[in-house]
PDB file of C-alpha atoms and ligand atoms in Angstrom:
ATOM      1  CA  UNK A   1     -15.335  26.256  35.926  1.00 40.00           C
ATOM      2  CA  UNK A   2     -11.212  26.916  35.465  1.00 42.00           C
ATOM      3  CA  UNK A   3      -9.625  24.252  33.685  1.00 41.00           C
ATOM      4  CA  UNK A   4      -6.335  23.108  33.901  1.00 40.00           C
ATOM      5  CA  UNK A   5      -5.174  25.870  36.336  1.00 40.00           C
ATOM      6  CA  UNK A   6      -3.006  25.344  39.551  1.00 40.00           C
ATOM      7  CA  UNK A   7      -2.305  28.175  42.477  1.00 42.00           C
ATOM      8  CA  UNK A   8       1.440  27.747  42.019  1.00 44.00           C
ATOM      9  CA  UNK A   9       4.024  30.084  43.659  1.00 58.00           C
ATOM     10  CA  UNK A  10       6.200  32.398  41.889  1.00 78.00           C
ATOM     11  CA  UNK A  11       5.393  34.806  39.304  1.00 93.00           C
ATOM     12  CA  UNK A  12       2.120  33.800  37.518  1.00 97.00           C
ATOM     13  CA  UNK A  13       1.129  35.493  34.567  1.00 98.00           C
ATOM     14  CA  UNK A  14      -2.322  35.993  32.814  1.00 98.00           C
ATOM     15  CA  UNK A  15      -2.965  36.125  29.319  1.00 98.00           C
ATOM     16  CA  UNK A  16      -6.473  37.264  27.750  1.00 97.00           C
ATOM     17  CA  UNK A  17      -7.384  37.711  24.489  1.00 96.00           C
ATOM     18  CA  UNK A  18     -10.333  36.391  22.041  1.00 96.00           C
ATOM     19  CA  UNK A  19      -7.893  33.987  20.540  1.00 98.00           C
ATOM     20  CA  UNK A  20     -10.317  33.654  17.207  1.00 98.00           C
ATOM     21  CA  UNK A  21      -7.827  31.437  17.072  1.00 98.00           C
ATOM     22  CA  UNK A  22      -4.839  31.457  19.441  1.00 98.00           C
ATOM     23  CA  UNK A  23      -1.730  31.025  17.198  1.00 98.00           C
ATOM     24  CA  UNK A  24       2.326  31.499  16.999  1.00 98.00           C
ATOM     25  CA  UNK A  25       2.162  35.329  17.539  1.00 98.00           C
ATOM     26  CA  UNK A  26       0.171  34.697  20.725  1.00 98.00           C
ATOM     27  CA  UNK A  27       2.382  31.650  21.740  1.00 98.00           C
ATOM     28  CA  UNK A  28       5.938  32.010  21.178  1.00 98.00           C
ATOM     29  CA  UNK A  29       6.641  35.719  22.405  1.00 98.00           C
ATOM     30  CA  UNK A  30       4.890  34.431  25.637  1.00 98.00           C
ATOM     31  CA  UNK A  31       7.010  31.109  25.627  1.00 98.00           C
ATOM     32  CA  UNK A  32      10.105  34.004  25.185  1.00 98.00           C
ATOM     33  CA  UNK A  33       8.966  36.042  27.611  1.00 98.00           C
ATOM     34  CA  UNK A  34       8.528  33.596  30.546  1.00 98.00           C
ATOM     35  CA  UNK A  35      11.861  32.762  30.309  1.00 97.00           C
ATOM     36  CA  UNK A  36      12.891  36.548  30.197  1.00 97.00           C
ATOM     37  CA  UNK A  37      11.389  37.545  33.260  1.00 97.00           C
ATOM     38  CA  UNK A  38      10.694  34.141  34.856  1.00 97.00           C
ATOM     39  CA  UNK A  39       7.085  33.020  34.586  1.00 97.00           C
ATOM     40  CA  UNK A  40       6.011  29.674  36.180  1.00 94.00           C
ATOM     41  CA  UNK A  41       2.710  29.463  35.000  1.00 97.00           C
ATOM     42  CA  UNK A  42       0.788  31.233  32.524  1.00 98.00           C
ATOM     43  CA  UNK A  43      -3.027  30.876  32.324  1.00 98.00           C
ATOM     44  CA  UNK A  44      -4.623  31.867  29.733  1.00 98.00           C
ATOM     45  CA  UNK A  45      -8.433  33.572  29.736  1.00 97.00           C
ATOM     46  CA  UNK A  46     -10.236  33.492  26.719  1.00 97.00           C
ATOM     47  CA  UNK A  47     -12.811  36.785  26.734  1.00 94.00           C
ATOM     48  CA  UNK A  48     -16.260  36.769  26.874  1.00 90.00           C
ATOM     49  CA  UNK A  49     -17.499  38.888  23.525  1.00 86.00           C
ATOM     50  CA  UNK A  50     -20.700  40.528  24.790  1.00 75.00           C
ATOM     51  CA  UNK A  51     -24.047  40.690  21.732  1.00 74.00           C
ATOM     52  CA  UNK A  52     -23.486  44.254  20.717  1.00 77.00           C
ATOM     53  CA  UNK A  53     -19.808  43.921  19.884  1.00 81.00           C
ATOM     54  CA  UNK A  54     -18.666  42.443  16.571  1.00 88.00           C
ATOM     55  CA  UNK A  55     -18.776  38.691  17.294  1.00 91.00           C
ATOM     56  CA  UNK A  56     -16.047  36.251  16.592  1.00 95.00           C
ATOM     57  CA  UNK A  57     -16.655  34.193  13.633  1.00 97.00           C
ATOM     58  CA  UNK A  58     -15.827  30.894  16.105  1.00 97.00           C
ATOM     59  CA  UNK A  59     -18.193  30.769  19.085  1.00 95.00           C
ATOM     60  CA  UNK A  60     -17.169  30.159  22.466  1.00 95.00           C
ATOM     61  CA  UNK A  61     -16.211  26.532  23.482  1.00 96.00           C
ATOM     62  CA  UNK A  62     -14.540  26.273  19.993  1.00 98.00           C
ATOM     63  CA  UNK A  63     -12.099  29.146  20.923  1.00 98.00           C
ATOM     64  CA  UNK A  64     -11.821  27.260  24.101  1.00 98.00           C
ATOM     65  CA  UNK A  65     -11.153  24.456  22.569  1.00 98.00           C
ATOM     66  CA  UNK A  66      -8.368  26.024  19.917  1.00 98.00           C
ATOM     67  CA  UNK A  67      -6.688  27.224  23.109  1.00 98.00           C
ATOM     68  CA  UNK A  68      -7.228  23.684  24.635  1.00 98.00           C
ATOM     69  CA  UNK A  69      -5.415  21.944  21.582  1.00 98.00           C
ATOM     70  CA  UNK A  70      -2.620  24.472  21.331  1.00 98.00           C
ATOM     71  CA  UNK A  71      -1.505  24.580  25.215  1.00 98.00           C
ATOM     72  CA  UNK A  72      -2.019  20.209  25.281  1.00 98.00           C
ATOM     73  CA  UNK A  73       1.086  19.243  27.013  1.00 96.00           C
ATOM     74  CA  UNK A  74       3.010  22.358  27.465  1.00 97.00           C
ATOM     75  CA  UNK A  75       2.945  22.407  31.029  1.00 97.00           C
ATOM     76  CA  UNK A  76       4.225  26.346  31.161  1.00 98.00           C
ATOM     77  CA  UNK A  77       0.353  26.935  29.902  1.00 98.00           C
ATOM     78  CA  UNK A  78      -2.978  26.967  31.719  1.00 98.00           C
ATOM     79  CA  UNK A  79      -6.547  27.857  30.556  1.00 98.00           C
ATOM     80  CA  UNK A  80      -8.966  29.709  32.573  1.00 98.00           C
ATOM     81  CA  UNK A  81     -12.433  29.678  31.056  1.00 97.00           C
ATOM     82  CA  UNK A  82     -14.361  31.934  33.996  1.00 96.00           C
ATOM     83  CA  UNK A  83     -14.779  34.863  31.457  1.00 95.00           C
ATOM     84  CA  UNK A  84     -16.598  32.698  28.919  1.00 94.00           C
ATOM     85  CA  UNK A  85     -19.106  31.688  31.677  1.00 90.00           C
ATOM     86  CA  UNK A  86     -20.327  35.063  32.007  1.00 85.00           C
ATOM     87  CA  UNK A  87     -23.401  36.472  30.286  1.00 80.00           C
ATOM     88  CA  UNK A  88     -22.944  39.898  31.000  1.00 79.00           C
ATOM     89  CA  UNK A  89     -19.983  42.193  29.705  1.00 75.00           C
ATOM     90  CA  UNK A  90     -16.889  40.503  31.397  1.00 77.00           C
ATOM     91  CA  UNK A  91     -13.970  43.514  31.862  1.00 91.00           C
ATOM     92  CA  UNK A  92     -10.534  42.292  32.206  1.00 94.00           C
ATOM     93  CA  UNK A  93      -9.937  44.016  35.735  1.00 96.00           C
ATOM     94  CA  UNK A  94     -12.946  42.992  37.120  1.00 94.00           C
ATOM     95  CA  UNK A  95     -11.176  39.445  36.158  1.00 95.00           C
ATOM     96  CA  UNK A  96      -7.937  40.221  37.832  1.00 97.00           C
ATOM     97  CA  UNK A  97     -10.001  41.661  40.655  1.00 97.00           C
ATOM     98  CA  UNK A  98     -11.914  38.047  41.266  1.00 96.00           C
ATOM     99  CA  UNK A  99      -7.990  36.374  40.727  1.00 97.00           C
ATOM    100  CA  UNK A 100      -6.609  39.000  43.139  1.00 98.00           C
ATOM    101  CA  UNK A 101      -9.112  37.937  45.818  1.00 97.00           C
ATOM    102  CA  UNK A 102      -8.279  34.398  45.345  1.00 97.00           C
ATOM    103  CA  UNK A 103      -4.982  34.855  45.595  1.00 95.00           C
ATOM    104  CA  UNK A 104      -4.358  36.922  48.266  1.00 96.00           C
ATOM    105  CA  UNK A 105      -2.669  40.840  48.074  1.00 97.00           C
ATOM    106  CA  UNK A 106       0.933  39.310  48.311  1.00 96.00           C
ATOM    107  CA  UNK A 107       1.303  36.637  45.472  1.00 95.00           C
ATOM    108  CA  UNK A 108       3.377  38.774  42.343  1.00 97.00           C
ATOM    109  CA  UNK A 109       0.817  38.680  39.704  1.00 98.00           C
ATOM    110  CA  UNK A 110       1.015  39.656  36.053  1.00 98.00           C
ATOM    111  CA  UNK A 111      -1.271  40.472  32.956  1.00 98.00           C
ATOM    112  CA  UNK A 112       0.161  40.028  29.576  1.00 98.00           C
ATOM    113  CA  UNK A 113      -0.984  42.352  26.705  1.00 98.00           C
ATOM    114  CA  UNK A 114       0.485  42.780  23.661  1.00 97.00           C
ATOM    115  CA  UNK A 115       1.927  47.062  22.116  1.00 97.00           C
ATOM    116  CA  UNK A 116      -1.548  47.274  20.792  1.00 96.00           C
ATOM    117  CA  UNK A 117      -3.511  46.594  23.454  1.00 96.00           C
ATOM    118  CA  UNK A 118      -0.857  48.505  24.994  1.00 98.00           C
ATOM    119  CA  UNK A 119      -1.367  51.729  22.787  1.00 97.00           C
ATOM    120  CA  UNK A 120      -5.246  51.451  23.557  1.00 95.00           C
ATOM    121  CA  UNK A 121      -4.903  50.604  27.284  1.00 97.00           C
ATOM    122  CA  UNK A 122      -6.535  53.643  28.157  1.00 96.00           C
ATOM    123  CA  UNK A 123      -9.675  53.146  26.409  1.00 95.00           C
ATOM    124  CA  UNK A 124     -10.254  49.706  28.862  1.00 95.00           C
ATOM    125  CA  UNK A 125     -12.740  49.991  31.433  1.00 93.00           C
ATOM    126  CA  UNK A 126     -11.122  51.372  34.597  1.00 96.00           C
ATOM    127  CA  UNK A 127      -7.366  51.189  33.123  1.00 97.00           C
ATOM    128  CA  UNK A 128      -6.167  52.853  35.840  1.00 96.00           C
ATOM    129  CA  UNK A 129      -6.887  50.070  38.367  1.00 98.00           C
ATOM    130  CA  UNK A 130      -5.143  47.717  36.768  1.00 98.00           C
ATOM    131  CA  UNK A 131      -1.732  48.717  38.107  1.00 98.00           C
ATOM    132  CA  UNK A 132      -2.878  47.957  41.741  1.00 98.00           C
ATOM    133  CA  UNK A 133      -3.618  44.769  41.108  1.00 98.00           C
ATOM    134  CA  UNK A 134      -1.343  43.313  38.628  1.00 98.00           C
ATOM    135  CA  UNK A 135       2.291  43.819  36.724  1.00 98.00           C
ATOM    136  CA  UNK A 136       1.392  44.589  33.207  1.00 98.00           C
ATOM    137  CA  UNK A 137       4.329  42.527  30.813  1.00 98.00           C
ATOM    138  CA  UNK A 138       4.304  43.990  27.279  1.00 98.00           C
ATOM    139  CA  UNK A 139       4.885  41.464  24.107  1.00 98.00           C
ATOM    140  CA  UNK A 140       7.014  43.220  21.319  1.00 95.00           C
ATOM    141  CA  UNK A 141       4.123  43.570  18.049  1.00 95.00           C
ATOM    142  CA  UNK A 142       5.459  44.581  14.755  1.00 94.00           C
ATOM    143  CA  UNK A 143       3.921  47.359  13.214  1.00 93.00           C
ATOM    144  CA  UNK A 144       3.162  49.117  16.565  1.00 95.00           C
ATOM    145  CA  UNK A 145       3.980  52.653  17.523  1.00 93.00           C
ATOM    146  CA  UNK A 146       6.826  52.529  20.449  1.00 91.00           C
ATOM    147  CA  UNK A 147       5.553  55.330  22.160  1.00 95.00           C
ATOM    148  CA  UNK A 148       1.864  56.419  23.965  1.00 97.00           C
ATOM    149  CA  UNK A 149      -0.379  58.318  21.874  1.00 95.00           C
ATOM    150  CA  UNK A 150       0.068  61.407  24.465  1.00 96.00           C
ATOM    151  CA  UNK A 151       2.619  63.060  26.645  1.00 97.00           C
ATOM    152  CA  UNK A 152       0.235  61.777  29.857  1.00 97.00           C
ATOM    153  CA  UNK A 153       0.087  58.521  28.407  1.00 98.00           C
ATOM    154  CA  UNK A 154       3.712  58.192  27.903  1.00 98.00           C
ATOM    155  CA  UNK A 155       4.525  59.799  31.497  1.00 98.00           C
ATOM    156  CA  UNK A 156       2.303  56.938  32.930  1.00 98.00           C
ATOM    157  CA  UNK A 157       4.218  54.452  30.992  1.00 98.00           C
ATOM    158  CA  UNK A 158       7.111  56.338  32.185  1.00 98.00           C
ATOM    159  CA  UNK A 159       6.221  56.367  35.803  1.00 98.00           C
ATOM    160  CA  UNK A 160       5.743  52.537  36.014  1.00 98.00           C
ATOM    161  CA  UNK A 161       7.936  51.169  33.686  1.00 98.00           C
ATOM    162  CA  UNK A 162      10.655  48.887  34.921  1.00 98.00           C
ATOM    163  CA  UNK A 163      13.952  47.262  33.252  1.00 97.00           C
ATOM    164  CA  UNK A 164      14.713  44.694  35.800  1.00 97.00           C
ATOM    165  CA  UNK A 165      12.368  41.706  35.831  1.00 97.00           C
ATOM    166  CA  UNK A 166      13.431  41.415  39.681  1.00 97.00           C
ATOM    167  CA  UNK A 167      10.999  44.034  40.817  1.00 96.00           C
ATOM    168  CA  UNK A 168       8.426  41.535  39.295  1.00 98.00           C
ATOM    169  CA  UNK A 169       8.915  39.259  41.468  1.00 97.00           C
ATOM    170  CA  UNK A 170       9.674  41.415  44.419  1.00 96.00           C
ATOM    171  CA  UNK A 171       6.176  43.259  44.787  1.00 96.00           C
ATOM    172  CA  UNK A 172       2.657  41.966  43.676  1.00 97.00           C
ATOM    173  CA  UNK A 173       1.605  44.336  41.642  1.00 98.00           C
ATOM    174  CA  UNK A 174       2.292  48.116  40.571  1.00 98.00           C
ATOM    175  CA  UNK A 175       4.725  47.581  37.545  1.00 98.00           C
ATOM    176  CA  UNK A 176       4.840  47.494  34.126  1.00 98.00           C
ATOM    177  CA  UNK A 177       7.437  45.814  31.574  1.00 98.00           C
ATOM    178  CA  UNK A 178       8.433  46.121  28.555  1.00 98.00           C
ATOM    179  CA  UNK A 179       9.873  42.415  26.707  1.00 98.00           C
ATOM    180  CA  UNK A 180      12.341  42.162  24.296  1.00 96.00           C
ATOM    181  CA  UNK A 181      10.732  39.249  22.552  1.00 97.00           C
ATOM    182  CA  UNK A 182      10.754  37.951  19.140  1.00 97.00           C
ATOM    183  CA  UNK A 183       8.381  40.217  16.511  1.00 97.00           C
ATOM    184  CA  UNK A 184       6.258  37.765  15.107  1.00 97.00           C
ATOM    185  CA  UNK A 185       3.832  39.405  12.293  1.00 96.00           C
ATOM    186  CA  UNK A 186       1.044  36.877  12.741  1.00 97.00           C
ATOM    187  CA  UNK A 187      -2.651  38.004  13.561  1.00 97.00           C
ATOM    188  CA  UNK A 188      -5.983  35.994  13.901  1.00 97.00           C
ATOM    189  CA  UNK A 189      -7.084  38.566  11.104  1.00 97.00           C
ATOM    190  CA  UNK A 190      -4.658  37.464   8.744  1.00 97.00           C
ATOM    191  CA  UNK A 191      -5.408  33.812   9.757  1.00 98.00           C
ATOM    192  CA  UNK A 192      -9.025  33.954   9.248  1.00 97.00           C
ATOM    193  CA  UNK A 193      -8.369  35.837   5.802  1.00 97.00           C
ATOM    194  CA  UNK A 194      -6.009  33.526   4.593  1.00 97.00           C
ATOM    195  CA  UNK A 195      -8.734  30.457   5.652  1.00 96.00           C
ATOM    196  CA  UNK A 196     -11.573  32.788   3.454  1.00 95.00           C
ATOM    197  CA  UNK A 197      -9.023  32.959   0.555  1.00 96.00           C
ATOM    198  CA  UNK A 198      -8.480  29.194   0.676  1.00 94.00           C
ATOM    199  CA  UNK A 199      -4.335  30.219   1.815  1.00 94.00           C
ATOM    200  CA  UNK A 200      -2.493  27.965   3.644  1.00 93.00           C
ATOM    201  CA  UNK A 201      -1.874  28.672   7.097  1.00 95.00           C
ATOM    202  CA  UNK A 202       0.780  26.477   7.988  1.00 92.00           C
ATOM    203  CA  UNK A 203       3.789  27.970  10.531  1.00 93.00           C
ATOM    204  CA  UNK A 204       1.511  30.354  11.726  1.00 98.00           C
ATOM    205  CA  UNK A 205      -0.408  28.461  14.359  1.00 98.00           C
ATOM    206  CA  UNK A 206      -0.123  24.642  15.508  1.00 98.00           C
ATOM    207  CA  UNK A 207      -1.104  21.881  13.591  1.00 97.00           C
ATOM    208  CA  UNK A 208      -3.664  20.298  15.928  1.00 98.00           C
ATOM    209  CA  UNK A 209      -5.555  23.813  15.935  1.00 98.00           C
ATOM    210  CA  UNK A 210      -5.463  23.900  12.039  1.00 97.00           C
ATOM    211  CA  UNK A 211      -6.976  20.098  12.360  1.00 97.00           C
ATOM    212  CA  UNK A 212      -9.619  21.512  14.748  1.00 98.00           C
ATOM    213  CA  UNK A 213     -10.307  24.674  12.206  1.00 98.00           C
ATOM    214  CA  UNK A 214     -10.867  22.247   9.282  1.00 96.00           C
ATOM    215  CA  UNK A 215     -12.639  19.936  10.782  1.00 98.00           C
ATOM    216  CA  UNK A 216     -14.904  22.262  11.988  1.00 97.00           C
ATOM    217  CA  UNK A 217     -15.188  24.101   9.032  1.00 97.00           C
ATOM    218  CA  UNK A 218     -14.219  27.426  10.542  1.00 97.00           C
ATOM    219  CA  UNK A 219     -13.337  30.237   8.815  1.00 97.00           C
ATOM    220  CA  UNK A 220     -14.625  29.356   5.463  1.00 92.00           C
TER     221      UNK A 220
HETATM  222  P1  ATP B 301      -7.305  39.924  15.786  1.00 84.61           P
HETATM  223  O1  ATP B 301      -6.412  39.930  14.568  1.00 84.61           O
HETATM  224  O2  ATP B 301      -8.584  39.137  15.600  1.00 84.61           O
HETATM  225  O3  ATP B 301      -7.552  41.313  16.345  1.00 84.61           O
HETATM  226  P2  ATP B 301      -5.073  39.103  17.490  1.00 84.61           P
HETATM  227  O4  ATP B 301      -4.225  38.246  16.613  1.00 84.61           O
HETATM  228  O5  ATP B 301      -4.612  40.495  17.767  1.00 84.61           O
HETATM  229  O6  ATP B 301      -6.580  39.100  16.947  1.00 84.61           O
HETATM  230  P3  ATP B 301      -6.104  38.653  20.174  1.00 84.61           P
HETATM  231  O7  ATP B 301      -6.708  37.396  20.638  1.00 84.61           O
HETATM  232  O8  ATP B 301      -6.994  39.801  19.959  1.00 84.61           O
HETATM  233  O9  ATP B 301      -5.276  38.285  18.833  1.00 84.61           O
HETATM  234  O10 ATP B 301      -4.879  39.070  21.082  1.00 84.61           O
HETATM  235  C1  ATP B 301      -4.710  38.752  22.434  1.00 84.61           C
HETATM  236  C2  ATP B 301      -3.481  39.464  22.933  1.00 84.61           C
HETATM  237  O11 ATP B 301      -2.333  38.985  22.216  1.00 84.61           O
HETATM  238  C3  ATP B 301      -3.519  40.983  22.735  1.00 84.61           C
HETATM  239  O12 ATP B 301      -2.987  41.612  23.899  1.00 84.61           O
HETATM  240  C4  ATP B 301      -2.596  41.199  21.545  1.00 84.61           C
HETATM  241  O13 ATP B 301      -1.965  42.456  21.641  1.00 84.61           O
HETATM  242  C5  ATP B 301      -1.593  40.065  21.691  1.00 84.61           C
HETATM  243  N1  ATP B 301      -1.040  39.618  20.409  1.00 84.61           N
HETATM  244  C6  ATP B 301      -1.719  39.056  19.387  1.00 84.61           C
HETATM  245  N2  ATP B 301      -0.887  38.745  18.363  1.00 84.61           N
HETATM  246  C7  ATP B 301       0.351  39.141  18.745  1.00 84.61           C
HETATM  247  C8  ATP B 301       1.655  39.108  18.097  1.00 84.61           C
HETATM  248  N3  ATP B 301       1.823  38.640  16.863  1.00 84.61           N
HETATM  249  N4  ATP B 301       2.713  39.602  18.808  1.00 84.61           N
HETATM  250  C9  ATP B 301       2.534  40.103  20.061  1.00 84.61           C
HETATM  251  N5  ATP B 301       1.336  40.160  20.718  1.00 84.61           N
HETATM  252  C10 ATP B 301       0.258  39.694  20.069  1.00 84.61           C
END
């Protein structure tokens, strides 16, 4: 099922997104942030897109297998496919629930999202939970409001938020930090419209996933 992962000790840090495909702005603030706050391993966990949702224009195992190609010998990075196994809708803290349980309640675990995902956090299924399960570790996004959409939202952030990476390490769950690490304006959007445009896309995500995306035709 998991590929590629390994129950090391420290802080371990889990990164999901659709990655339609992965590229630089997913990779380099992460490489940047592990050494910020100190991350041994980070896995990353490709999401399952349920039918009735907008689909990604690359299916599944060729997501997988952009993340697969862009991770190849960086040993900071780990791939957990579980999510893509799933054929009903997979939520990311009933994820970190199942990685919780393996884990045990007193390994420091994180989840890394980036200010959008932060700015919608409250729309995710049972966003509240996450907290007692997880650290949440917030990538810098250009082009992203710096504060919550409402005073409650913002007193949450408030609430949680810590500026020393120690207390990361020091509980297993509970906090949430905000990285200084490098803006990058890349997006898969831009990617995939650059690819329909016939653009290059060079610098903005490795070369052995832009080999993959040709010679799969993806993105046309
Ligand atoms: P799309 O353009 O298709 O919406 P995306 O580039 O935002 O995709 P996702 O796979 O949806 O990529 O993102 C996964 C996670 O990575 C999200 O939490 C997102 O906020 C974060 N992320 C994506 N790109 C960046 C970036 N350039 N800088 C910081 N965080 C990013």
């Amino acid at each position: 099922m998991s590929t590629n992962t390994t129950a090391a000790a420290g802080l371990h840090a889990l990164f999901g997104g659709t990655f339609d495909p992965i590229h630089y702005g997913h990779l380099r603030p992460v490489e940047a942030l592990a050494q910020e706050v100190g991350l041994n391993q980070v896995t990353l966990l490709p999401n399952h897109v349920p039918p009735h949702r907008p689909q990604p224009e690359a299916n599944a195992q060729q997501r997988l297998k952009m993340v697969e190609l862009a991770i190849a010998g960086n040993p900071l990075f780990a791939v957990d496919d579980r999510e893509l196994h799933r054929t009903t809708p997979s939520y990311t803290v009933e994820t970190l629930e199942a990685i919780r349980q393996e884990r045990g309640p007193h390994q420091p675990l994180a989840f890394i999202i980036g200010q959008d995902s932060l700015l919608s956090l409250h729309k995710w299924q049972r966003w509240q939970d996450l907290l007692s399960l997880c650290h949440l570790l917030v990538l810098a996004r250009p082009g992203y409001d710096d504060r919550m959409e409402t005073p409650a939202l913002q007193r949450w952030l408030d609430t949680h938020r810590v500026s020393d990476p120690a207390a990361l390490h020091s509980r297993p769950h509970g906090s949430l930090y905000l990285a200084d690490t490098p803006l990058l304006e890349i997006s898969a959007t831009e990617i995939r419209e650059r690819r329909h445009q016939g653009a290059s896309c060079d610098d903005l995500l490795p070369r052995p996933v832009q080999r993959y995306i040709e010679l799969q035709g993806l993105y046309r």
